[in-house]
Structure formats: structure tokens, C-alpha cells
């Protein structure tokens, strides 16, 4: 299946130095894909020359954009004042159908605001949600919302469940992915009124609703999808990142403590490297803004080429899996 993805080349901490090589890496792995590199042409062409690729290379097209959205820029000001930013132009290409998806490592708030303004939401979806993949002992799980919506109603949480299940079905070919609702306990009596109401809605939705799950269930891989509001989700994500950094620091300190531990560290290198590969966050890079009339992937701002290539592949998987169609059909079933 031929697909075209638009890349905001100027976004993120590294701009074209990461986005352009990542696009080339992706094309080498997926010769049926096409890439539109959006941004300041001179900067993109300069990086293409570094990669020894000419601008007329098969599958590569450059689309000019004269502005860049800063990482610390106000989303409202970016939406109002930067209509020719690389971010907005990439999103516009999805709206016009010239691309089926766009990827950006830029300002998260500006990307969400611009995507929602330009693309609008799927009928029956009130708010887009940010879905992130997290590693588990059994593989990985999808958690949403991870920060796009701080205050949610029970109906919003139901919609998140529908979108998360549709995402898993489209990219992993699971007929009935399991959905869990993040709560302070597994019992039905636990949680505030919004969460209890959301559980009732999910239970009668026709989804494969597992029930309430607790925080440790995320990394156990208890369910394919974990649903929560954006406040809880973002705290969960940042806590997980902080814990991982702390454990890595402790491990380095222990192996450097004395000559004996240094020697033990040498023998432990194969196991440590295998562990790093299993939990390497780069392979999970690429958060999906679900619920829009188009596929938008948010890469981590500090992503390197391995991570940004993974985000591009995530976009292509969602396109080829028909994710938008699956969400639309499932939402329509709920409204009947």
C-alpha cells in the first residue's frame, strides 16, 4: 500500500539534523512510502547533501514553510500568528489529502491546538486524546490520555476507551483488545463518581472491558489499553520516566563503587545491554493524537534518528491499519 507522510522537519530540539536522516532511514525500510519534508528548503537541502541524497530522490518531496514554532511558544500565539509554520503546513497537507499522516517533534501544545483547529474531530468524539505506548513484562500497552485533557467526564473516558481499542485493532490486528480503567483499586466501589460512571459506560459499550486496573497493572501488561484522564496519565508518565532515570543512576553508581563491582560490571555487560534493549524508550517513540480527522503523531522533542524513525513507522502503521475508519465505525455504533 502506497502511503504519503508529511514531516515537520523544523520541530524538536534537533530539527533537520534528526528529521531528515530519519525520513531517509524509513524510506529504506519501506520503499512503498513517500515522504514530504516540510520546512525551510535551504535547511532541508543542506541536510540531504550531508546524507548524500539529492532533492529529487525517489519518494522524497520538499514542501516549503517559512516559519518555525518554538518549543516554548504559546500554543494560542502559534495558532494565530504562524500560519506558514512547518508544523501547520504539515497538518494542512493531511487535511487536503496530499498526505495521510504527519509527524512532528515540536511544541506539544501547539501541535494539539493546530491539529484540532485544522483537522477537527471525528463526529462523536468530543476531544482528541494523547495515546502513548509503554513497555510491559508481556510486551507493551497503550495508555490514554497522557496529558491532552486534564478534566474529563465519564463520556470522555468512554471515548478514550473506544479510540484506544480501535488503535490496537488497527496496528496489531487484535479483534477484541482488552480495555482497563485506571483506578485506585480493582473493586467496582472504588474511585470517584466520574470513574464509577465511566466504568458503567465502558461495561455496557460492547468493548472487551476488563474492569478497573491499578497503576502496577500498566507494567504487568494486564490489559491492552489503559484509560485515564490527562492529569493522572501525565503524572503516571512522568513518574515512570523519573523512576527509570533513578534506577539507571543507581545501577551506574553501584558498578563504579569499587574494584570488585567494576569487575562484576564487566561480566554483566551482556545482560545489561539486553536489558537496555528491552526497555529502550526510543522503540516506543511516537504518541498518537486520537480522535482527529487525520493521523497526527507527536515525537519526543529530544528524539534521535532511531526514535524519530520509530515515530514515522507508527504513523504508517496507523494509516495502513485503517485506524481512522475503525474509530469512526465504532463511535457510530455507540451512538445508535
XYZ file of C-alpha atoms in Angstrom:
336
model
C 0.000 0.000 0.000
C 1.480 3.338 -1.080
C 1.248 5.988 1.609
C 2.491 9.547 1.992
C 3.502 11.087 5.303
C 4.356 14.718 5.969
C 7.180 15.501 8.365
C 7.602 18.746 10.259
C 11.355 18.929 9.688
C 11.931 22.022 11.803
C 10.316 20.854 15.055
C 12.041 19.398 18.091
C 15.404 20.004 19.700
C 17.446 18.950 16.674
C 15.336 19.908 13.633
C 16.535 18.689 10.198
C 19.657 17.057 11.678
C 17.351 14.314 13.012
C 14.131 14.530 10.989
C 15.720 14.326 7.530
C 18.032 11.325 8.196
C 15.115 9.589 9.927
C 12.936 10.052 6.840
C 15.671 8.531 4.676
C 16.061 5.582 7.073
C 12.323 4.980 6.958
C 12.212 5.024 3.144
C 14.979 2.439 3.003
C 12.841 0.124 5.134
C 9.555 0.977 3.383
C 10.098 1.530 -0.357
C 6.339 1.871 -0.968
C 6.116 5.005 1.166
C 6.541 8.643 0.175
C 7.809 11.432 2.399
C 7.051 15.153 2.233
C 9.745 17.106 4.074
C 8.162 20.333 5.326
C 10.240 23.312 6.395
C 12.816 25.823 5.272
C 14.076 24.392 1.941
C 17.686 25.517 2.405
C 17.964 23.755 5.755
C 16.385 20.561 4.420
C 18.515 20.500 1.258
C 21.656 21.073 3.298
C 20.913 18.024 5.418
C 20.063 15.961 2.324
C 23.504 16.779 0.948
C 25.077 15.626 4.198
C 23.201 12.351 3.737
C 24.370 12.226 0.071
C 20.777 12.318 -1.158
C 19.538 14.709 -3.841
C 16.205 16.503 -3.516
C 14.792 14.562 -6.461
C 15.353 11.192 -4.764
C 12.524 8.696 -5.214
C 9.874 9.072 -2.543
C 11.133 12.437 -1.269
C 9.432 15.777 -1.838
C 10.273 19.123 -0.223
C 7.390 21.415 0.717
C 8.411 24.936 1.807
C 7.368 26.580 5.068
C 8.823 29.900 6.187
C 8.165 29.798 9.956
C 9.089 27.641 12.935
C 7.083 27.120 16.128
C 9.376 27.405 19.158
C 9.348 24.700 21.804
C 8.376 27.229 24.487
C 5.977 29.229 22.344
C 2.371 29.844 23.397
C 0.066 27.399 21.532
C -2.534 30.151 21.064
C 0.004 32.558 19.574
C 1.468 29.856 17.342
C -2.003 29.018 16.048
C -2.909 32.659 15.474
C 0.330 34.103 14.158
C 2.284 31.318 12.445
C 0.086 30.104 9.622
C 3.108 29.198 7.492
C 4.947 27.250 10.168
C 6.363 23.858 9.225
C 4.028 22.319 11.802
C 0.867 23.867 10.379
C 1.819 23.272 6.754
C 2.410 19.572 7.521
C -1.014 19.336 9.161
C -2.624 21.150 6.233
C -1.193 18.514 3.881
C -3.152 15.905 5.831
C -6.315 17.992 5.607
C -6.020 18.377 1.814
C -5.305 14.666 1.369
C -1.806 15.195 -0.006
C -0.541 13.203 2.985
C -2.255 10.548 5.105
C -0.368 11.406 8.293
C 2.046 13.938 9.761
C 4.778 13.667 12.367
C 6.239 16.442 14.485
C 8.701 16.626 17.370
C 7.674 20.208 18.027
C 5.738 22.020 20.746
C 3.109 19.564 22.043
C 0.514 22.191 22.958
C 0.856 23.965 19.622
C 0.637 20.655 17.745
C -2.560 19.681 19.546
C -4.166 23.114 19.167
C -3.269 23.405 15.488
C -4.277 19.833 14.669
C -7.639 20.250 16.340
C -8.262 23.593 14.613
C -7.235 22.419 11.144
C -8.442 18.813 11.098
C -11.378 18.918 13.537
C -12.540 15.859 15.474
C -14.312 12.748 14.230
C -18.114 13.006 14.689
C -18.991 11.617 18.105
C -15.570 12.449 19.613
C -15.534 15.490 21.872
C -11.797 15.766 22.480
C -8.656 14.261 20.967
C -6.568 12.173 23.350
C -2.847 11.507 23.501
C -2.050 7.777 23.423
C 1.400 6.548 24.493
C 2.905 3.055 24.328
C 4.612 1.778 27.484
C 6.678 -1.411 27.847
C 5.325 -4.257 29.994
C 6.543 -7.674 31.129
C 4.404 -9.193 28.376
C 5.193 -6.700 25.606
C 3.579 -3.284 25.714
C 0.328 -1.489 26.455
C -1.379 1.694 25.225
C -2.268 4.351 27.793
C -4.510 7.351 27.150
C -4.996 10.184 27.842
C -1.458 11.250 28.696
C -1.944 14.974 29.090
C -4.190 16.451 26.423
C -7.281 16.607 28.669
C -6.831 17.415 32.344
C -10.542 17.490 33.201
C -12.657 14.680 31.750
C -16.225 13.449 32.029
C -17.224 9.810 32.107
C -18.288 10.119 28.473
C -14.806 11.319 27.539
C -13.249 8.294 29.225
C -15.613 6.040 27.275
C -14.490 7.710 24.043
C -10.853 7.193 25.037
C -11.581 3.501 25.507
C -13.172 3.265 22.069
C -10.263 5.077 20.417
C -7.611 3.066 22.255
C -9.231 -0.236 21.338
C -9.551 0.882 17.710
C -5.865 1.842 17.658
C -4.760 -1.561 18.929
C -7.079 -3.347 16.491
C -5.670 -1.399 13.549
C -1.939 -1.694 14.267
C -1.827 -5.109 15.951
C -4.765 -6.905 14.298
C -6.401 -7.775 17.621
C -10.106 -8.408 17.224
C -11.139 -7.522 20.768
C -8.325 -5.807 22.677
C -8.876 -5.593 26.408
C -9.538 -2.201 27.997
C -8.870 -1.327 31.624
C -9.887 1.797 33.554
C -7.126 3.189 35.780
C -8.382 3.457 39.344
C -7.215 3.330 42.958
C -8.487 -0.233 43.318
C -9.934 -3.104 41.331
C -13.264 -3.163 43.180
C -16.261 -1.537 41.484
C -16.955 0.597 44.560
C -13.527 2.300 44.300
C -12.881 5.679 42.683
C -14.689 8.982 42.359
C -18.107 9.379 40.750
C -16.694 10.157 37.306
C -14.602 6.981 37.249
C -17.510 4.869 38.550
C -19.791 6.290 35.874
C -17.125 5.691 33.223
C -16.834 2.055 34.326
C -20.597 1.613 33.867
C -20.417 3.131 30.379
C -17.431 1.004 29.367
C -19.083 -2.124 30.748
C -22.149 -1.608 28.522
C -20.236 -0.342 25.481
C -19.536 -3.653 23.777
C -15.805 -3.218 24.282
C -13.777 -6.015 25.862
C -13.796 -4.184 29.186
C -11.586 -5.849 31.797
C -12.663 -3.567 34.630
C -10.681 -1.363 36.965
C -6.889 -1.656 36.922
C -4.312 -0.188 39.278
C -1.049 1.560 38.472
C 1.062 -1.594 38.692
C -1.198 -3.281 36.127
C 0.210 -0.979 33.441
C 3.647 -2.615 33.568
C 2.238 -6.062 34.215
C 0.508 -5.789 30.855
C -2.840 -6.727 32.386
C -4.772 -5.067 29.538
C -4.019 -3.924 26.002
C -5.400 -0.449 26.709
C -5.446 1.594 29.921
C -7.822 4.576 30.106
C -7.447 7.590 32.393
C -7.798 11.363 32.332
C -4.907 13.509 31.167
C -3.957 14.694 34.648
C -3.493 11.173 36.007
C -1.929 9.979 32.756
C 0.695 12.685 32.603
C 1.668 12.213 36.252
C 1.930 8.465 35.619
C 4.172 9.012 32.591
C 6.490 11.498 34.290
C 6.739 9.339 37.416
C 7.671 6.342 35.268
C 10.353 8.334 33.441
C 11.776 9.611 36.724
C 11.876 6.116 38.231
C 13.682 4.746 35.178
C 16.291 7.516 35.385
C 16.804 6.932 39.096
C 17.297 3.172 38.649
C 19.780 3.760 35.831
C 21.721 6.177 38.036
C 21.749 3.726 40.960
C 22.970 0.933 38.705
C 25.858 3.005 37.336
C 26.856 4.099 40.837
C 26.885 0.541 42.175
C 29.053 -0.780 39.348
C 31.560 2.039 39.948
C 31.657 1.682 43.728
C 34.917 -0.304 43.979
C 37.234 -2.589 42.039
C 35.119 -5.673 42.717
C 31.884 -4.084 41.484
C 33.719 -2.713 38.431
C 34.869 -6.242 37.618
C 31.344 -7.551 38.144
C 30.113 -4.848 35.786
C 32.382 -6.151 33.016
C 30.850 -9.630 33.265
C 27.348 -8.151 33.481
C 27.679 -6.135 30.248
C 25.758 -8.636 28.024
C 22.851 -8.793 30.478
C 22.833 -5.009 30.908
C 22.807 -4.449 27.152
C 19.950 -6.923 26.733
C 18.034 -5.120 29.476
C 18.624 -1.763 27.785
C 17.250 -3.095 24.503
C 14.081 -4.341 26.192
C 13.315 -1.013 27.862
C 14.772 1.317 25.213
C 12.241 4.169 25.097
C 13.223 5.010 21.531
C 11.408 1.984 20.120
C 8.172 3.271 21.713
C 8.556 6.848 20.467
C 5.554 8.408 18.789
C 2.391 9.352 20.669
C -0.868 9.395 18.721
C -3.402 12.221 18.836
C -6.536 10.090 18.574
C -9.947 11.404 17.580
C -8.914 13.809 14.812
C -9.949 13.551 11.169
C -6.380 12.723 10.298
C -3.389 10.930 11.766
C -1.001 13.097 13.796
C 1.981 11.644 15.636
C 3.902 13.536 18.314
C 7.548 12.561 18.636
C 9.566 13.338 21.736
C 11.326 16.666 21.281
C 14.770 15.230 22.049
C 14.329 12.177 19.817
C 17.353 10.885 17.918
C 17.167 9.237 14.491
C 16.247 5.827 15.910
C 13.375 7.286 17.914
C 12.087 9.598 15.174
C 12.189 6.773 12.620
C 10.029 4.753 15.021
C 7.521 7.632 15.114
C 7.324 7.690 11.309
C 6.718 3.941 11.255
C 3.995 4.336 13.854
C 2.213 6.782 11.557
C 2.483 4.421 8.591
C 1.126 1.510 10.664
C -1.920 3.546 11.665
C -2.597 4.537 8.057
C -2.246 1.013 6.716
C -4.332 -0.410 9.549
C -7.263 1.887 8.754
C -7.331 3.395 12.229
C -9.498 6.402 11.352
C -12.138 4.170 9.753
C -12.171 1.839 12.752
C -12.656 4.713 15.215
C -15.416 6.270 13.113
C -17.276 2.959 12.780
C -17.025 2.167 16.469
C -18.168 5.616 17.564
C -21.101 5.409 15.150
C -22.113 2.071 16.704
C -22.181 3.643 20.149
C -24.479 6.440 19.030
C -27.088 4.063 17.599
